[in-house]
mmCIF file of C-alpha atoms in Angstrom:
data_model
loop_
_atom_site.group_PDB
_atom_site.id
_atom_site.type_symbol
_atom_site.label_atom_id
_atom_site.label_comp_id
_atom_site.label_asym_id
_atom_site.label_seq_id
_atom_site.Cartn_x
_atom_site.Cartn_y
_atom_site.Cartn_z
ATOM 1 C CA MET A 44 0.000 0.000 0.000
ATOM 2 C CA ARG A 45 2.856 2.384 0.846
ATOM 3 C CA ARG A 46 4.419 1.899 -2.615
ATOM 4 C CA ILE A 47 1.076 2.658 -4.273
ATOM 5 C CA LEU A 48 0.761 5.893 -2.279
ATOM 6 C CA PHE A 49 4.298 6.942 -3.226
ATOM 7 C CA THR A 50 3.591 6.252 -6.889
ATOM 8 C CA LEU A 51 0.484 8.449 -6.683
ATOM 9 C CA ILE A 52 2.505 11.226 -5.037
ATOM 10 C CA LEU A 53 5.075 11.050 -7.823
ATOM 11 C CA CYS A 54 2.284 11.539 -10.341
ATOM 12 C CA VAL A 55 0.958 14.580 -8.452
ATOM 13 C CA VAL A 56 4.277 16.365 -7.793
ATOM 14 C CA PRO A 57 5.144 17.161 -11.422
ATOM 15 C CA THR A 58 1.687 18.583 -12.071
ATOM 16 C CA SER A 59 1.683 20.741 -8.944
ATOM 17 C CA ILE A 60 4.959 22.548 -9.716
ATOM 18 C CA SER A 61 6.086 23.271 -13.259
ATOM 19 C CA SER A 62 8.815 25.000 -15.207
ATOM 20 C CA ALA A 63 9.502 25.847 -18.821
ATOM 21 C CA SER A 64 11.310 22.537 -19.235
ATOM 22 C CA GLY A 65 8.310 20.605 -17.970
ATOM 23 C CA HIS A 66 10.221 19.413 -14.910
ATOM 24 C CA ALA A 67 9.029 20.001 -11.357
ATOM 25 C CA VAL A 68 11.053 22.904 -9.900
ATOM 26 C CA PHE A 69 11.618 22.300 -6.193
ATOM 27 C CA HIS A 70 14.259 24.934 -5.356
ATOM 28 C CA THR A 71 15.344 28.271 -6.823
ATOM 29 C CA ALA A 72 18.281 30.384 -5.670
ATOM 30 C CA SER A 73 18.186 34.043 -6.744
ATOM 31 C CA PHE A 74 21.198 36.304 -7.156
ATOM 32 C CA GLY A 75 21.792 40.060 -6.895
ATOM 33 C CA ASP A 76 21.818 40.563 -10.670
ATOM 34 C CA GLY A 77 18.318 39.091 -10.948
ATOM 35 C CA GLY A 78 19.568 35.770 -12.263
ATOM 36 C CA SER A 79 18.606 32.463 -10.719
ATOM 37 C CA VAL A 80 19.496 28.796 -10.598
ATOM 38 C CA SER A 81 16.669 26.275 -10.368
ATOM 39 C CA LEU A 82 16.769 22.621 -9.392
ATOM 40 C CA SER A 83 14.073 20.388 -10.861
ATOM 41 C CA ILE A 84 12.789 16.854 -10.475
ATOM 42 C CA ALA A 85 13.085 15.286 -13.925
ATOM 43 C CA GLU A 86 12.005 11.795 -12.847
ATOM 44 C CA GLY A 87 10.825 10.159 -9.657
ATOM 45 C CA ARG A 88 9.849 6.658 -8.568
ATOM 46 C CA PRO A 89 9.615 4.531 -5.433
ATOM 47 C CA SER A 90 13.127 3.796 -4.190
ATOM 48 C CA ARG A 91 14.927 0.586 -4.985
ATOM 49 C CA TYR A 92 16.635 0.922 -1.574
ATOM 50 C CA SER A 93 14.627 -0.291 1.413
ATOM 51 C CA ALA A 94 15.941 2.530 3.654
ATOM 52 C CA PHE A 95 14.607 5.223 1.291
ATOM 53 C CA ASP A 96 11.183 6.138 -0.050
ATOM 54 C CA PHE A 97 11.995 7.797 -3.386
ATOM 55 C CA ASP A 98 14.653 7.755 -6.072
ATOM 56 C CA ALA A 99 14.730 10.835 -8.278
ATOM 57 C CA ILE A 100 16.707 12.426 -11.071
ATOM 58 C CA ILE A 101 17.357 16.127 -10.566
ATOM 59 C CA THR A 102 18.529 18.696 -13.101
ATOM 60 C CA LEU A 103 19.852 22.246 -12.897
ATOM 61 C CA SER A 104 19.148 25.315 -15.021
ATOM 62 C CA GLU A 105 20.236 28.952 -14.898
ATOM 63 C CA ALA A 106 18.015 31.853 -15.976
ATOM 64 C CA ASP A 107 18.619 35.573 -16.422
ATOM 65 C CA HIS A 108 16.610 38.353 -14.743
ATOM 66 C CA GLY A 109 13.895 38.047 -17.423
ATOM 67 C CA GLY A 110 13.532 34.287 -17.033
ATOM 68 C CA ALA A 111 15.340 33.311 -20.252
ATOM 69 C CA VAL A 112 17.281 30.080 -19.781
ATOM 70 C CA LEU A 113 21.025 30.733 -20.051
ATOM 71 C CA TYR A 114 22.216 27.236 -19.181
ATOM 72 C CA ARG A 115 20.623 23.843 -18.768
ATOM 73 C CA ASP A 116 22.802 21.172 -17.178
ATOM 74 C CA GLY A 117 22.763 18.041 -19.304
ATOM 75 C CA GLY A 118 23.591 15.906 -16.276
ATOM 76 C CA ARG A 119 21.068 13.618 -14.632
ATOM 77 C CA HIS A 120 21.893 13.650 -10.948
ATOM 78 C CA GLN A 121 20.532 10.662 -9.031
ATOM 79 C CA VAL A 122 19.292 11.116 -5.473
ATOM 80 C CA SER A 123 17.362 9.041 -2.951
ATOM 81 C CA VAL A 124 15.056 10.515 -0.302
ATOM 82 C CA ARG A 125 13.859 9.101 3.028
ATOM 83 C CA CYS A 126 10.661 10.732 4.319
ATOM 84 C CA ALA A 127 10.468 9.195 7.808
ATOM 85 C CA ALA A 128 12.788 10.144 10.653
ATOM 86 C CA PRO A 129 15.626 10.511 10.330
ATOM 87 C CA ALA A 130 14.849 12.392 7.107
ATOM 88 C CA MET A 131 17.675 11.952 4.637
ATOM 89 C CA VAL A 132 18.840 12.723 1.092
ATOM 90 C CA ARG A 133 21.436 10.404 -0.477
ATOM 91 C CA ILE A 134 23.685 11.750 -3.213
ATOM 92 C CA SER A 135 26.510 9.634 -4.675
ATOM 93 C CA ALA A 136 26.384 7.160 -1.757
ATOM 94 C CA VAL A 137 26.684 9.982 0.825
ATOM 95 C CA ASP A 138 23.762 10.445 3.221
ATOM 96 C CA TYR A 139 22.831 14.007 4.212
ATOM 97 C CA PRO A 140 20.443 14.554 7.137
ATOM 98 C CA VAL A 141 17.508 16.877 6.446
ATOM 99 C CA ASP A 142 16.328 19.272 9.139
ATOM 100 C CA VAL A 143 12.573 19.123 8.517
ATOM 101 C CA SER A 144 11.937 21.996 10.950
ATOM 102 C CA ILE A 145 13.548 24.709 8.803
ATOM 103 C CA PRO A 146 11.433 26.806 6.424
ATOM 104 C CA SER A 147 11.438 26.105 2.698
ATOM 105 C CA GLY A 148 13.806 27.959 0.418
ATOM 106 C CA GLY A 149 16.981 27.888 2.481
ATOM 107 C CA ASP A 150 18.387 24.464 1.653
ATOM 108 C CA TRP A 151 17.857 22.565 -1.592
ATOM 109 C CA LYS A 152 17.993 19.165 0.133
ATOM 110 C CA HIS A 153 15.179 20.223 2.475
ATOM 111 C CA ASP A 154 13.165 21.530 -0.479
ATOM 112 C CA LEU A 155 13.645 18.257 -2.393
ATOM 113 C CA TRP A 156 12.543 16.309 0.685
ATOM 114 C CA ALA A 157 9.486 18.562 1.084
ATOM 115 C CA ALA A 158 8.537 18.313 -2.604
ATOM 116 C CA LEU A 159 8.510 14.520 -2.480
ATOM 117 C CA CYS A 160 7.471 13.782 1.090
ATOM 118 C CA ASN A 161 4.893 16.544 1.629
ATOM 119 C CA ALA A 162 3.235 16.417 -1.787
ATOM 120 C CA PRO A 163 -0.550 16.868 -1.579
ATOM 121 C CA VAL A 164 -2.600 13.758 -2.267
ATOM 122 C CA SER A 165 -6.281 14.017 -3.099
#
């Protein structure tokens, strides 16, 4: 049942947050010149690792002050996310704890965790 719920969440997340590339933007960092870097969920699925809930592919893009894309990273960065305590994001076999008490926007790992683990389900 848990895997079915996670699959439904993965279907909802991309439709609830969108970007020009069609990927689900979960974090944007803005800079003084008006430019920004956005991180997006390109793919997501239930995790193949029992200690994690989701596996995802994230991508990066840079935009100017008007929103025109200046750079789109061709890399496909694999991450795994654990929703339950202790909340965790795994990148390249390194586990990073996620402080779920901080507000959104300050840390991309927290925002990725929130996008996948707190996605609305109807």
